[in-house]
Coordinates of C-alpha atoms and ligand atoms in Angstrom, one line a residue:
X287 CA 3.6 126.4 66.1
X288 CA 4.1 122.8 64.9
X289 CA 7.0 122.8 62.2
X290 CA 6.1 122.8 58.4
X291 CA 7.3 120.2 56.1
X292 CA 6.4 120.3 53.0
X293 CA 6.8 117.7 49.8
X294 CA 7.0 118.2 46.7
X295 CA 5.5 114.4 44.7
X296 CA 2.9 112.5 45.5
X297 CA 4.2 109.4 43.7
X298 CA 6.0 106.6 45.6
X299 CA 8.5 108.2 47.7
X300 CA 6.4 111.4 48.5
X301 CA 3.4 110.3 49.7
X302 CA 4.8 107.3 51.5
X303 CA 6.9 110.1 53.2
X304 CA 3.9 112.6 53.8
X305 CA 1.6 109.2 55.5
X306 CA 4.9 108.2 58.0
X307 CA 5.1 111.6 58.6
X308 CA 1.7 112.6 60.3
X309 CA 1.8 109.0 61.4
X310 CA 4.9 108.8 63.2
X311 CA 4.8 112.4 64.8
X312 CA 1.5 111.4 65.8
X313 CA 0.0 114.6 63.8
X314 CA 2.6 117.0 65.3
X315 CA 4.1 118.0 62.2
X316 CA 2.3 119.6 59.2
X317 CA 2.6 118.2 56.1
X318 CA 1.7 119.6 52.9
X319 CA 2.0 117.4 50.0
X320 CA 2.5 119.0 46.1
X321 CA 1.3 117.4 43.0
X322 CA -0.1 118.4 39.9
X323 CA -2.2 115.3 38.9
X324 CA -5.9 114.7 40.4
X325 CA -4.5 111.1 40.8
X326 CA -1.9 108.7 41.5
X327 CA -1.2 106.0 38.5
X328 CA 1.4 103.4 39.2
X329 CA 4.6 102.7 37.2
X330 CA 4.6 98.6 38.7
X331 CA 1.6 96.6 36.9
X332 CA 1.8 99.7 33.9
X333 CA 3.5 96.7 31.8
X334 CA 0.5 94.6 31.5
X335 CA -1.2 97.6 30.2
X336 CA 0.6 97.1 27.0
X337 CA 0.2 93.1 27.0
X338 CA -3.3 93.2 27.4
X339 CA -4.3 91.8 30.8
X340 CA -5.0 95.3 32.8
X341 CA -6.2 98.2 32.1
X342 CA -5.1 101.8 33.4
X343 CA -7.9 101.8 36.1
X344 CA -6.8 99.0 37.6
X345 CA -3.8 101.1 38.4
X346 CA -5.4 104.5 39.4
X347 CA -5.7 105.4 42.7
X348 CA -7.3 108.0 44.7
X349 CA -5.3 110.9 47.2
X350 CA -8.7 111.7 49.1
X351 CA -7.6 109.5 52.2
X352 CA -4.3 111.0 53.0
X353 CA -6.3 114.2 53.4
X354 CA -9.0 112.8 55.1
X355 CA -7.8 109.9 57.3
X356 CA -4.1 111.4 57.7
X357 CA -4.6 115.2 57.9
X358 CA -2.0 115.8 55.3
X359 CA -2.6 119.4 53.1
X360 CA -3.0 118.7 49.8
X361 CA -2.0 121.3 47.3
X362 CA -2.4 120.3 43.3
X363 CA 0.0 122.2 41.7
X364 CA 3.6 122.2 40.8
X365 CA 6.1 123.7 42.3
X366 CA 8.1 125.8 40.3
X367 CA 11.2 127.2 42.0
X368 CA 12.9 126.3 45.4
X369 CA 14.5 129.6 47.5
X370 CA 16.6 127.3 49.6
X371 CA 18.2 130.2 51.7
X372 CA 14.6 131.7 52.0
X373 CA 13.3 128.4 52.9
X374 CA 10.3 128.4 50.1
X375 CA 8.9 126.7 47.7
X376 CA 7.0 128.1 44.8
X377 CA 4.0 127.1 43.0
X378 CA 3.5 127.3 39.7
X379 CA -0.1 129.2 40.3
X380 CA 2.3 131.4 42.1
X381 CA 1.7 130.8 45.7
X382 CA 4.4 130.0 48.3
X383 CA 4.8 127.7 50.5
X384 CA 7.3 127.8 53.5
X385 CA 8.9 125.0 55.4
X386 CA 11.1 124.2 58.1
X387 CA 12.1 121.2 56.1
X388 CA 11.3 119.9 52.5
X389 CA 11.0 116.7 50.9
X390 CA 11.7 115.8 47.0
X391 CA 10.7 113.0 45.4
X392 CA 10.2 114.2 42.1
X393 CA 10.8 111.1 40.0
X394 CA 12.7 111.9 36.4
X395 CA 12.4 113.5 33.3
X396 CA 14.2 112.6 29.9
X397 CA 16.8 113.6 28.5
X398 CA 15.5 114.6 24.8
X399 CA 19.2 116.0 24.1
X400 CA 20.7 112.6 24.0
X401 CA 17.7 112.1 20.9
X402 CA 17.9 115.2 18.8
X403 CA 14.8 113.9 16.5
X404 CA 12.4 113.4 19.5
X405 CA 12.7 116.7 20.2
X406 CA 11.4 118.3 16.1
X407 CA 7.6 119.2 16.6
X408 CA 5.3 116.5 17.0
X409 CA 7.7 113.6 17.3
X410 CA 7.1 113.0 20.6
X411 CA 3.0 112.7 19.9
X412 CA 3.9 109.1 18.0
X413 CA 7.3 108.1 19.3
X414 CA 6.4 106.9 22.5
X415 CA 8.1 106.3 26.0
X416 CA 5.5 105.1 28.8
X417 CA 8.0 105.4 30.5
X418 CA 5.7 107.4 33.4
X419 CA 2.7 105.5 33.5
X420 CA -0.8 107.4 32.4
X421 CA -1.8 108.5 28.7
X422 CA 1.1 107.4 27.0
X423 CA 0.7 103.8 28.6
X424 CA -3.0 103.8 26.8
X425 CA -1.6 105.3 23.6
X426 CA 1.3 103.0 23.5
X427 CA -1.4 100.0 24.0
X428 CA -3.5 101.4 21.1
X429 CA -0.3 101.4 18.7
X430 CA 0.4 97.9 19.2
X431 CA -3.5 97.1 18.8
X432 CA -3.2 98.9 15.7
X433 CA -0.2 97.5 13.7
X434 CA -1.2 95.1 11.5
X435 CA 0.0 91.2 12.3
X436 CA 3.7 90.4 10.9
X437 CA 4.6 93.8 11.8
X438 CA 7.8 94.5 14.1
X439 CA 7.7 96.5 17.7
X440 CA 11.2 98.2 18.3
X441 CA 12.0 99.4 21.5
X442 CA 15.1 101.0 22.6
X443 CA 16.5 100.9 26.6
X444 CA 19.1 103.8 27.7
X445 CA 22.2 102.8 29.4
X446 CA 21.6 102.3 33.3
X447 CA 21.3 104.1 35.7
X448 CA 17.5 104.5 34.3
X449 CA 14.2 103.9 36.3
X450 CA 13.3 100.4 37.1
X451 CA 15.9 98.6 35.8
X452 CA 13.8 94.9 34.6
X453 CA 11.1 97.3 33.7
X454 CA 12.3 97.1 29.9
X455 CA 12.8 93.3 29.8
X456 CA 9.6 92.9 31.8
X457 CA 8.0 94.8 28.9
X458 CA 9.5 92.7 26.4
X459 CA 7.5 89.9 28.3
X460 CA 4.0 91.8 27.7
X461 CA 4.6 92.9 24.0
X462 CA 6.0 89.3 23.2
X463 CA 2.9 87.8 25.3
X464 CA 0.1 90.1 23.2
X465 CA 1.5 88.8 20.0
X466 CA 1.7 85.5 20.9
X467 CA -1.8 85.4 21.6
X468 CA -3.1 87.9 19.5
X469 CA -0.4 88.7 16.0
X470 CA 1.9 85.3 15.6
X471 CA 3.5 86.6 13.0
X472 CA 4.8 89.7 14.7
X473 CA 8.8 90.4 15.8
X474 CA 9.9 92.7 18.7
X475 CA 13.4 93.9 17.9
X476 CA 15.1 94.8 21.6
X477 CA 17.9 97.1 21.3
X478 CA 19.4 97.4 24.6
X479 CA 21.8 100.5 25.4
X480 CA 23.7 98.0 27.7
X481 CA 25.9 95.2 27.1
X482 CA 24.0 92.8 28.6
X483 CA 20.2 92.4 30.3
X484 CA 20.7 94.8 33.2
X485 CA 18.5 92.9 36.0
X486 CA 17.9 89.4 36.4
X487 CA 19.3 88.8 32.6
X488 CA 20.1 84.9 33.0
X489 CA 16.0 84.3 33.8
X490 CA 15.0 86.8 31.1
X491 CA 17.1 85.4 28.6
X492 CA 15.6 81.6 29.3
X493 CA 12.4 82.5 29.3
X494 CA 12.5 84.5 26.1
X495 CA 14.1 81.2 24.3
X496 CA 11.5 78.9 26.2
X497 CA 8.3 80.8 25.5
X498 CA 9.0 83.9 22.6
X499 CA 11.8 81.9 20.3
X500 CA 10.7 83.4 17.5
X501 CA 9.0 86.4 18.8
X502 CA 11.9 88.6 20.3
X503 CA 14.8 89.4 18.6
X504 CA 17.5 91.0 21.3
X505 CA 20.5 92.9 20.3
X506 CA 22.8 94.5 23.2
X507 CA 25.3 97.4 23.1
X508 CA 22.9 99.2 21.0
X509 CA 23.2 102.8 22.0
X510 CA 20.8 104.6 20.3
X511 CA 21.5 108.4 19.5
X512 CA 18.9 109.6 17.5
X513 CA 15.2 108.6 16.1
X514 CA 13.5 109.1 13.0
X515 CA 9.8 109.6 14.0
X516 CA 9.0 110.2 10.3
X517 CA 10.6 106.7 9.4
X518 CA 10.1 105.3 12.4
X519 CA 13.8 104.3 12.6
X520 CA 16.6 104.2 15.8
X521 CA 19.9 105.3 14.8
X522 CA 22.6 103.7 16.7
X523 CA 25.9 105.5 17.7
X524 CA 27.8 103.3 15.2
X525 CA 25.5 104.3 12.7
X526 CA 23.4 101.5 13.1
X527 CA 19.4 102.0 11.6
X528 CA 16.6 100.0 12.7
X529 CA 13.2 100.4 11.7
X530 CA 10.0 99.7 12.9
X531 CA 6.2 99.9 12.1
X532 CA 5.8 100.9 16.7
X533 CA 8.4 102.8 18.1
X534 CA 9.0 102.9 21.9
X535 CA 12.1 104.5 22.9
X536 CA 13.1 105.0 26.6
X537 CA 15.5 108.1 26.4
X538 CA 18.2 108.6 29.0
X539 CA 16.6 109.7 32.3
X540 CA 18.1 112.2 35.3
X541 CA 16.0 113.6 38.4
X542 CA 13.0 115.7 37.5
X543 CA 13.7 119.3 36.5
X544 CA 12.8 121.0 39.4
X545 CA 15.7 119.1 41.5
X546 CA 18.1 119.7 38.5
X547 CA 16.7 123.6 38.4
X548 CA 17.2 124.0 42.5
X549 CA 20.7 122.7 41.6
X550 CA 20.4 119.5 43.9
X551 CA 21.4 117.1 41.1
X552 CA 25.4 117.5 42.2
X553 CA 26.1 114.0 40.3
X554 CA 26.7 115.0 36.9
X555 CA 24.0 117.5 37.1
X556 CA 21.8 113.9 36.6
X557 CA 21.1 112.4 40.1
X558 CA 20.8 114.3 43.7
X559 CA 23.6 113.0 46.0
X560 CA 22.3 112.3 49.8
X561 CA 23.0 111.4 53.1
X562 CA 22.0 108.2 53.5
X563 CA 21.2 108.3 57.2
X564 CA 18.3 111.0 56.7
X565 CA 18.2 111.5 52.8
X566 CA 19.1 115.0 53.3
X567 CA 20.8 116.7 49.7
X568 CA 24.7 117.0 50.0
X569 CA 23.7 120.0 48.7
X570 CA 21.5 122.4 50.4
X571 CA 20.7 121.6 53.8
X572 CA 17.2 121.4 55.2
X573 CA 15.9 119.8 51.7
X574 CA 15.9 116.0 51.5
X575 CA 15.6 114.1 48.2
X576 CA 14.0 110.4 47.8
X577 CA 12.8 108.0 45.1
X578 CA 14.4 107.5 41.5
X579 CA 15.9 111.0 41.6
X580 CA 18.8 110.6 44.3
X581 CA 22.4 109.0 43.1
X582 CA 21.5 105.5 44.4
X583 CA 24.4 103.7 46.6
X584 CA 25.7 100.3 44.8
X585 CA 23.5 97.8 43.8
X586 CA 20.5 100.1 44.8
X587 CA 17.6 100.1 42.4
X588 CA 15.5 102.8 41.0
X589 CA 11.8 101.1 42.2
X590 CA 8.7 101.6 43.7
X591 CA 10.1 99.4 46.7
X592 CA 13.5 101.5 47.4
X593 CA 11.1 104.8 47.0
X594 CA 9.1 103.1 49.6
X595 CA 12.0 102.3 51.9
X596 CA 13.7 105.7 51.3
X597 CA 10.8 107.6 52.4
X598 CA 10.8 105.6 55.6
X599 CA 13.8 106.7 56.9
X600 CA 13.6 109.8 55.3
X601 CA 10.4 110.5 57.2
X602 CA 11.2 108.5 60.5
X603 CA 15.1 111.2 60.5
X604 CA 12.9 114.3 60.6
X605 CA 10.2 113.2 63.3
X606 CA 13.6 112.8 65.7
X607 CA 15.7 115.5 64.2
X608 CA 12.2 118.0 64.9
X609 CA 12.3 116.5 68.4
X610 CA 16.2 117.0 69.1
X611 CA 17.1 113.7 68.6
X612 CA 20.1 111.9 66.8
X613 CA 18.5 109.7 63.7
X614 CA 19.1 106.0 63.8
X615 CA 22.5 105.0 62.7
X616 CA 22.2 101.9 61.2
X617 CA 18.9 102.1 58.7
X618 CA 18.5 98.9 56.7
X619 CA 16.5 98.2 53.4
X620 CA 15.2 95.8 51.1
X621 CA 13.9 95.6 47.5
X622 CA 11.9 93.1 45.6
X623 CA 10.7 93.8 42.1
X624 CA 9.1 91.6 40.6
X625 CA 8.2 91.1 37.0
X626 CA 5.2 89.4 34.7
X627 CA 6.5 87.1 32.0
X628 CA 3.1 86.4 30.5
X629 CA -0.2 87.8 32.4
X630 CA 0.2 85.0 35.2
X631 CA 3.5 83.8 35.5
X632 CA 6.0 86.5 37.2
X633 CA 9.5 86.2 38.6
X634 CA 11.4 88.2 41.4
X635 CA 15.0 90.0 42.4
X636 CA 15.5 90.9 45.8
X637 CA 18.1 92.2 47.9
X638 CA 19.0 93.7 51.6
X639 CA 20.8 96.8 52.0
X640 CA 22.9 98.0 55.3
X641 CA 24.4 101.2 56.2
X642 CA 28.2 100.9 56.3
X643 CA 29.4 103.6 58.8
X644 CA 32.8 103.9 57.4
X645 CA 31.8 104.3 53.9
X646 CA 29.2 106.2 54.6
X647 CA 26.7 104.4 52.1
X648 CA 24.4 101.5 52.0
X649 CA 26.1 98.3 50.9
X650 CA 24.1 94.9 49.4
X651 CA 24.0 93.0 52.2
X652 CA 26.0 89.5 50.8
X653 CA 23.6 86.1 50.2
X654 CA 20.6 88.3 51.6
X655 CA 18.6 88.4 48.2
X656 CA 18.2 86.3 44.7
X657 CA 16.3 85.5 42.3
X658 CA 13.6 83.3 41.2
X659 CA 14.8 79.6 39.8
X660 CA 11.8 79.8 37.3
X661 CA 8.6 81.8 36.6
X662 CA 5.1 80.8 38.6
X663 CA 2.0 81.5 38.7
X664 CA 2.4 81.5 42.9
X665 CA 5.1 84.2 42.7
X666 CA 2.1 85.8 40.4
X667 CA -0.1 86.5 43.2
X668 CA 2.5 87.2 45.4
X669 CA 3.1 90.2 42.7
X670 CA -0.5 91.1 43.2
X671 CA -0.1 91.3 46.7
X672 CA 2.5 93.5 46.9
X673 CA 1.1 96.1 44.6
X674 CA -2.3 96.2 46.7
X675 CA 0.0 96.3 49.9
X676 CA 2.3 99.0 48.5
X677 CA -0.7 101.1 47.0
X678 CA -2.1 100.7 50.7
X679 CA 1.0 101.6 52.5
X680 CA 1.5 104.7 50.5
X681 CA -2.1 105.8 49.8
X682 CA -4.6 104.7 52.5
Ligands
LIG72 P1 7.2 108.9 41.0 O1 6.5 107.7 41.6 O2 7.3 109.1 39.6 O3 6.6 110.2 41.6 C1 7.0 111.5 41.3 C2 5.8 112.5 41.5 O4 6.3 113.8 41.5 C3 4.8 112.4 40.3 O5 3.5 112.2 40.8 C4 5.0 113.8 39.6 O6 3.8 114.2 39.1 C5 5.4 114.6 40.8 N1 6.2 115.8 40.4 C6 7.2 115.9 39.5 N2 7.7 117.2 39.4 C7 6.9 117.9 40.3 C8 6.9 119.3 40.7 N3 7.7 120.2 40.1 N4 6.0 119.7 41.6 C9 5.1 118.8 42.1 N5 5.1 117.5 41.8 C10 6.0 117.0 40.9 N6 9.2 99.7 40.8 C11 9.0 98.6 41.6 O7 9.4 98.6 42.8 N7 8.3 97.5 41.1 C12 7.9 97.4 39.9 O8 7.3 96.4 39.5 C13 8.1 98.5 39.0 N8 7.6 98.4 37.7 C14 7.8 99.5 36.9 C15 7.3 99.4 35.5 C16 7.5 100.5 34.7 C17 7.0 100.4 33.3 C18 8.1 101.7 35.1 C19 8.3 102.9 34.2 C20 8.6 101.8 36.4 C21 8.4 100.7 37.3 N9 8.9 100.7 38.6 C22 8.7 99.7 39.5 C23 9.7 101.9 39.1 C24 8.8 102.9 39.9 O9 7.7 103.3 39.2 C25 9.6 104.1 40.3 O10 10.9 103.7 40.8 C26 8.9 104.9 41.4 O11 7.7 105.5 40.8 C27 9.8 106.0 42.0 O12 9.1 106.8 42.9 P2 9.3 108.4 43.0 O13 8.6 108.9 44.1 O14 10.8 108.7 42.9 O15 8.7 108.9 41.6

């Protein structure tokens, strides 16, 4: 019988990893792919969402070809528990699956702890993440379409690690971009849980001063411990209260529950620690974990991109390890994330990532990446681009 692997996620990591998988064992591995949603929305693009310039279909996409031109088994549901000794996964309709090896890529959940008031009933329904792109994205859009002009947006970034780390700033962008056009007399108070702009801060920073002077208001080292949905107010852990007429808080994130409840998150019961080489868990062997739920090495983003480039050599370990074979030894990655500053202009980070033998991880590879000098409207359609070719190289 050909060997069963089976993945739990069909976002970023997990179908990338299900496609490579038929396609580089030339079919001779059976892949069944878990996910509860009919289809796949993307986190990159979500941002312009908010500002105005897409809309969520744009960003929807379809599963049918993976089953159709790939021959993976698509099973929509959620897997509920993992019997790692057993070698079983099981579904929340309560079937099973079995597999010879598994795949996670499970993305995150929040951690409403950290936020004692998000978690009284029905604060969640108008404090707002969208932080997991889909009906909150749309809801989130409809609240700022809402609030009347000369009103103030407050949204509130968790300490890193958390996924996508320009994703916030790159927000900022879109919110301060709406009102520019559409409620001048409008503020968007950023309180970041970090001291400083966690990715590409220097460009941020200009461009807020060059294009939203008197739009964004940014204040760092503002940890925020608990919200007011009734007032609409952040509370900071130095007592700190800032109130707002939209709240979007991003609480603190760790890998999705069912890799915390199969007890592969072994970094501070947050993040699941691998083996870089194959992405197999340090924890239970057989089960490999990709995407924004692993403990990343240095440097190492929580994106789309690294999801993409984990589940390469994720997938491209087991084809050889299934045929006897040593995986390759010296796996390399890269990363580019690029983010929209208004609806055209956009700017980039990238970086190169080698495996180090002797430290066992992957290490930045020095003066292999950078950043942009200034935002364009070329680097804009280069953005496009990579969405389309991304959404391709994971869907069709
Ligand atoms: P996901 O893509 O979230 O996929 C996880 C999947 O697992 C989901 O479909 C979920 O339904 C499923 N799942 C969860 N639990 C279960 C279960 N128990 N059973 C079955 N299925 C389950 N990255 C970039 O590279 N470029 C960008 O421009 C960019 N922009 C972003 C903007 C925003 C606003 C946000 C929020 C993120 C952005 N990202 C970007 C980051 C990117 O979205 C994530 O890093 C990426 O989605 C991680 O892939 P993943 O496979 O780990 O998780």
């Amino acid at each position: 019988a050909r060997p069963k692997v089976v993945v739990i996620g069909a976002g970023y990591g997990g179908a990338a990893a299900a496609r490579y998988l038929r396609m580089w064992s030339n079919g001779g591995v059976d892949v069944t792919l878990v996910e509860p949603n009919a289809s796949f929305v993307s986190c990159p693009l979500s941002n312009l969402v908010l500002g105005g310039s897409k809309q969520l279909g744009d960003l929807t996409l379809g599963y049918d070809a993976l089953a159709r031109r790939h021959g993976i088994r698509l099973v929509r549901d959620r897997a509920r528990a993992i019997d790692a000794g057993k070698r079983i996964v099981r579904l929340a309709s309560g079937g099973e699956l079995a597999y010879d090896r598994l795949v996670l890529s499970p993305g995150v959940d929040f951690l409403f702890d950290s936020l004692p008031g998000l978690k009284l009933p029905g604060a969640q329904d108008t404090v707002l993440h969208a932080w997991k792109a889909g009906a909150q994205t749309v809801a989130l859009r409809r609240q700022l379409e809402a609030m009347e002009d000369g009103g103030s947006f407050v949204m509130s970034i968790p300490p890193a690690p958390y996924r996508c780390p320009p994703g916030p700033y790159e927000r900022a962008c879109q919110v301060a971009h709406y009102f520019s056009r559409a409620k001048p007399k409008s503020k968007l108070v950023v309180l970041d849980g970090n001291e400083d702009v966690v990715s590409k801060g220097a460009l941020f920073k200009r461009i807020w001063a060059e294009r939203y002077k008197d739009l964004i208001d940014y204040r760092p080292s503002f940890r925020a411990v608990d919200v007011d949905a009734k007032t609409r107010t952040v509370i900071s852990e130095l007592g700190d209260e800032v109130q707002g007429k939209v709240l979007n808080v991003i609480p603190p994130q760790s890998a999705a529950a069912i890799a915390v409840q199969a007890g592969l998150a072994n970094s501070n019961e947050r993040w699941c620690e691998v083996d870089f080489l194959t992405f197999e868990s340090t924890q239970e062997k057989n089960i490999h974990v990709l995407g924004d739920a692993i403990q990343t090495a240095p440097l190492m983003p929580k994106s789309a991109h690294m999801a993409n480039q984990h589940a390469k050599i994720c997938a491209a370990a087991i084809v050889d390890i299934l045929a006897g074979r040593a995986p390759e030894s010296k796996p390399m990655l890269t990363n580019t994330c690029y983010s929209y500053v208004s609806d055209k202009d956009v700017i980039h980070v990238t970086s190169v990532h080698a495996y180090d033998a002797g430290r066992k991880t992957l290490i930045a590879v020095p003066g292999a990446g950078g950043v942009s000098s200034a935002a364009s409207e070329l680097e804009g359609v280069y953005a496009g681009v990579w969405a389309r070719n991304i959404w391709a190289d994971t869907l069709l």
